[in-house]
PDB file of C-alpha atoms in Angstrom:
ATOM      1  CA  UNK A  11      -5.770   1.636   8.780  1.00 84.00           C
ATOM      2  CA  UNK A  12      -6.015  -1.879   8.336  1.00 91.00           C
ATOM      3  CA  UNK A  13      -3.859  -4.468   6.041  1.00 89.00           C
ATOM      4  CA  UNK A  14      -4.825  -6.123   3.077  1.00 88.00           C
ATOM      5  CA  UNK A  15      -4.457  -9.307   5.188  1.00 92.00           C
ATOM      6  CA  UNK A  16      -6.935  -8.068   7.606  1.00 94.00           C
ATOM      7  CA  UNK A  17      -9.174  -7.091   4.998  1.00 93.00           C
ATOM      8  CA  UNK A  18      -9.383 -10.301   3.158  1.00 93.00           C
ATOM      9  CA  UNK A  19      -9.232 -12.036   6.471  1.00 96.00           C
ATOM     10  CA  UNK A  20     -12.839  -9.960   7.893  1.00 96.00           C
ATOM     11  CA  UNK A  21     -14.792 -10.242   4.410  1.00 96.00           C
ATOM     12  CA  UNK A  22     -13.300 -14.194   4.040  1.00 96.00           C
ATOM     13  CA  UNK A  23     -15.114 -14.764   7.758  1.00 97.00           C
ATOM     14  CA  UNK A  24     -18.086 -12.143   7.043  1.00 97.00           C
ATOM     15  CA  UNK A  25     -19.319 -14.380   4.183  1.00 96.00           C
ATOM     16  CA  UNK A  26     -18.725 -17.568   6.184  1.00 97.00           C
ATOM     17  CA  UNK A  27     -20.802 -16.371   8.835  1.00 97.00           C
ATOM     18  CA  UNK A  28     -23.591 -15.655   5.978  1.00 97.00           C
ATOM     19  CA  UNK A  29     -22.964 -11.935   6.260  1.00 96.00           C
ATOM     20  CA  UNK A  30     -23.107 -11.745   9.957  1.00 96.00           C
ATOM     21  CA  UNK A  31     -21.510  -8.621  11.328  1.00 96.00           C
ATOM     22  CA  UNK A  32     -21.513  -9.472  14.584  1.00 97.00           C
ATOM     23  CA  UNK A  33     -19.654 -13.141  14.709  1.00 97.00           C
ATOM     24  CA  UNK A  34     -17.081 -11.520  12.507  1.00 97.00           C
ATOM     25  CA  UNK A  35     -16.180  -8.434  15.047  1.00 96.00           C
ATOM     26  CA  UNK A  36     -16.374 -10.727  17.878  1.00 96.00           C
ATOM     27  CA  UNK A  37     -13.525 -13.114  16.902  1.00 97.00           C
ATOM     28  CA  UNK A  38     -11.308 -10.545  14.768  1.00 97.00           C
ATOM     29  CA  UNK A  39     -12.109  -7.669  17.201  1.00 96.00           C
ATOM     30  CA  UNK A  40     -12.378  -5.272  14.368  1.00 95.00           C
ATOM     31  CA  UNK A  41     -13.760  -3.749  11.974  1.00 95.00           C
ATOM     32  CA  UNK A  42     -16.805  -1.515  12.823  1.00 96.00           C
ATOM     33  CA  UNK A  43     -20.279  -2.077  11.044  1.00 96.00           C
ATOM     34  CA  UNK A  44     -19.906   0.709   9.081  1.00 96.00           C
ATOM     35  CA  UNK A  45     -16.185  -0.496   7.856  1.00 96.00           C
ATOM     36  CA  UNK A  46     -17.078  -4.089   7.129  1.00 96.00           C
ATOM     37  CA  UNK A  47     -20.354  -2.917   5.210  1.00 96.00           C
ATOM     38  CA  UNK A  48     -17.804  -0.905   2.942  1.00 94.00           C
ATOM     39  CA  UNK A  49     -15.186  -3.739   2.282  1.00 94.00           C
ATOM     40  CA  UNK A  50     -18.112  -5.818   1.400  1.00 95.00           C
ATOM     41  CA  UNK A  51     -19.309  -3.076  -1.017  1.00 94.00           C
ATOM     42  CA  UNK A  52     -15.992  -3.287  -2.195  1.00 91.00           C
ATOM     43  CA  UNK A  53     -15.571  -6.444  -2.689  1.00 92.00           C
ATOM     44  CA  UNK A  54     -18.826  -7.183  -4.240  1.00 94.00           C
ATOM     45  CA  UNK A  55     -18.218  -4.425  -6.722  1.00 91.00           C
ATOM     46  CA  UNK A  56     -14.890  -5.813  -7.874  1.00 87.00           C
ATOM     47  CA  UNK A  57     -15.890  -9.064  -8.139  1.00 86.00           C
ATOM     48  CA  UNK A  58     -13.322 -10.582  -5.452  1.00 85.00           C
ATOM     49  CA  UNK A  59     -10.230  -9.703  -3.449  1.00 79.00           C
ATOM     50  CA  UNK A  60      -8.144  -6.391  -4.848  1.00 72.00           C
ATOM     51  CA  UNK A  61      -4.637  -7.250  -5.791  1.00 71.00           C
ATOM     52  CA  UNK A  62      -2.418  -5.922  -3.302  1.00 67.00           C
ATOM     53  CA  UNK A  63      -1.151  -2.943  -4.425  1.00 64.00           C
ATOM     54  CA  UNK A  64       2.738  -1.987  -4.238  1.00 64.00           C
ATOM     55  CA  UNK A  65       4.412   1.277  -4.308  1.00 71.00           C
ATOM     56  CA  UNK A  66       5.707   2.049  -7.267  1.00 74.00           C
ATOM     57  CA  UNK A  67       8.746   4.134  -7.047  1.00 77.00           C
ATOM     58  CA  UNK A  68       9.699   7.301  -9.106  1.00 82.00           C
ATOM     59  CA  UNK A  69      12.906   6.342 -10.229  1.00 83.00           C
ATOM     60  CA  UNK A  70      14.361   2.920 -11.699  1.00 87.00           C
ATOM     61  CA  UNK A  71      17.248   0.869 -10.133  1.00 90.00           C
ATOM     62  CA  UNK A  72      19.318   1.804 -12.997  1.00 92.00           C
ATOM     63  CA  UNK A  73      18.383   5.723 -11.882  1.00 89.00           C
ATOM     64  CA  UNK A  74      19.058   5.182  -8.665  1.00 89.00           C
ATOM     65  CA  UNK A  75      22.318   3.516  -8.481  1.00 91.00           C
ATOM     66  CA  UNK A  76      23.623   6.698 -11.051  1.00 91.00           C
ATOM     67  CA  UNK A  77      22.661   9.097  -8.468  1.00 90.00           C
ATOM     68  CA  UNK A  78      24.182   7.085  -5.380  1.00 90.00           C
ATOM     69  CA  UNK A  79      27.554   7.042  -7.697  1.00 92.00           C
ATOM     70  CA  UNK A  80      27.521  10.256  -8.407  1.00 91.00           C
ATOM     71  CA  UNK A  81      26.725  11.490  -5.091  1.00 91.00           C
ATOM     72  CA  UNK A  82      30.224   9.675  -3.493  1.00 92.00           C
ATOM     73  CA  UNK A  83      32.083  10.625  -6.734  1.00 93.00           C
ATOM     74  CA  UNK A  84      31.482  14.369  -6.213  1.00 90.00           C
ATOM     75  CA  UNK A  85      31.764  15.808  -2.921  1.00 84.00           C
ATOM     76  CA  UNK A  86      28.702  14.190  -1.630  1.00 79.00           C
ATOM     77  CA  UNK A  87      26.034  17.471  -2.118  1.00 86.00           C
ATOM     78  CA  UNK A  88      22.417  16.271  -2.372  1.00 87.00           C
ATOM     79  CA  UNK A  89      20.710  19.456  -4.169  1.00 87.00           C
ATOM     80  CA  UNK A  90      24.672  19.590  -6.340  1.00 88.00           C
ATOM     81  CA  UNK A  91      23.062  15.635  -7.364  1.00 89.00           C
ATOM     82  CA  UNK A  92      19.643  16.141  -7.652  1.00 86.00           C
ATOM     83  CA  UNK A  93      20.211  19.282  -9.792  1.00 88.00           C
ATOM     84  CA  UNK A  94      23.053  17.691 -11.838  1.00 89.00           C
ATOM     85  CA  UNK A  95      21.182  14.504 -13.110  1.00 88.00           C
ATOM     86  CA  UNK A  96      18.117  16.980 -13.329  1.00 86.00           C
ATOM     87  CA  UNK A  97      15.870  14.958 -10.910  1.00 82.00           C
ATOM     88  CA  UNK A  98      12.973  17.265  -9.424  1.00 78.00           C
ATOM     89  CA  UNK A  99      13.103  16.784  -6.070  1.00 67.00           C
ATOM     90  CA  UNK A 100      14.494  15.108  -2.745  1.00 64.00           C
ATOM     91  CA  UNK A 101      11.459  12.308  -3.029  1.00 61.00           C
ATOM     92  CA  UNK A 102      12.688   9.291  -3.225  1.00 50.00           C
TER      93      UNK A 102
END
């Protein structure tokens, strides 16, 4: 799995190199053919560089910090927690 970084980084050199494959594996020392073909594909078809994409989480701040209280106020049970403030699972 590569980065966004290393991504960008292949397709930034891949179109310097006027869509040479082989310049661009030589000084990175990745991606395959086949895997810089795709980003490019990718790339093309999205007009640009994705936005990097972050994680959401499940639960907000706010949610979280309620459950961490709770869990010191009251004898420190996970599933006692998780079941109290009616959260579905151990996920965080």
């Amino acid at each position: 799995m590569y980065t966004y970084d290393q991504r960008r980084k292949a397709i930034e050199l891949y179109l310097k190199y006027d869509l040479q494959v082989d310049p661009v594996i030589k000084k990175l020392g990745y991606p395959s053919r086949r895997i810089l073909y795709k980003w490019y594909k990718e790339y093309i078809s999205q007009g640009g560089f994705p936005e990097k994409h972050t994680k959401k989480s499940i639960y907000s701040d706010e949610q979280k910090h309620t459950a961490i209280e709770y869990y010191f106020n009251h004898g420190r049970t996970l599933s006692h927690t998780i079941q109290v403030l009616g959260y579905p699972s151990k996920i965080t």
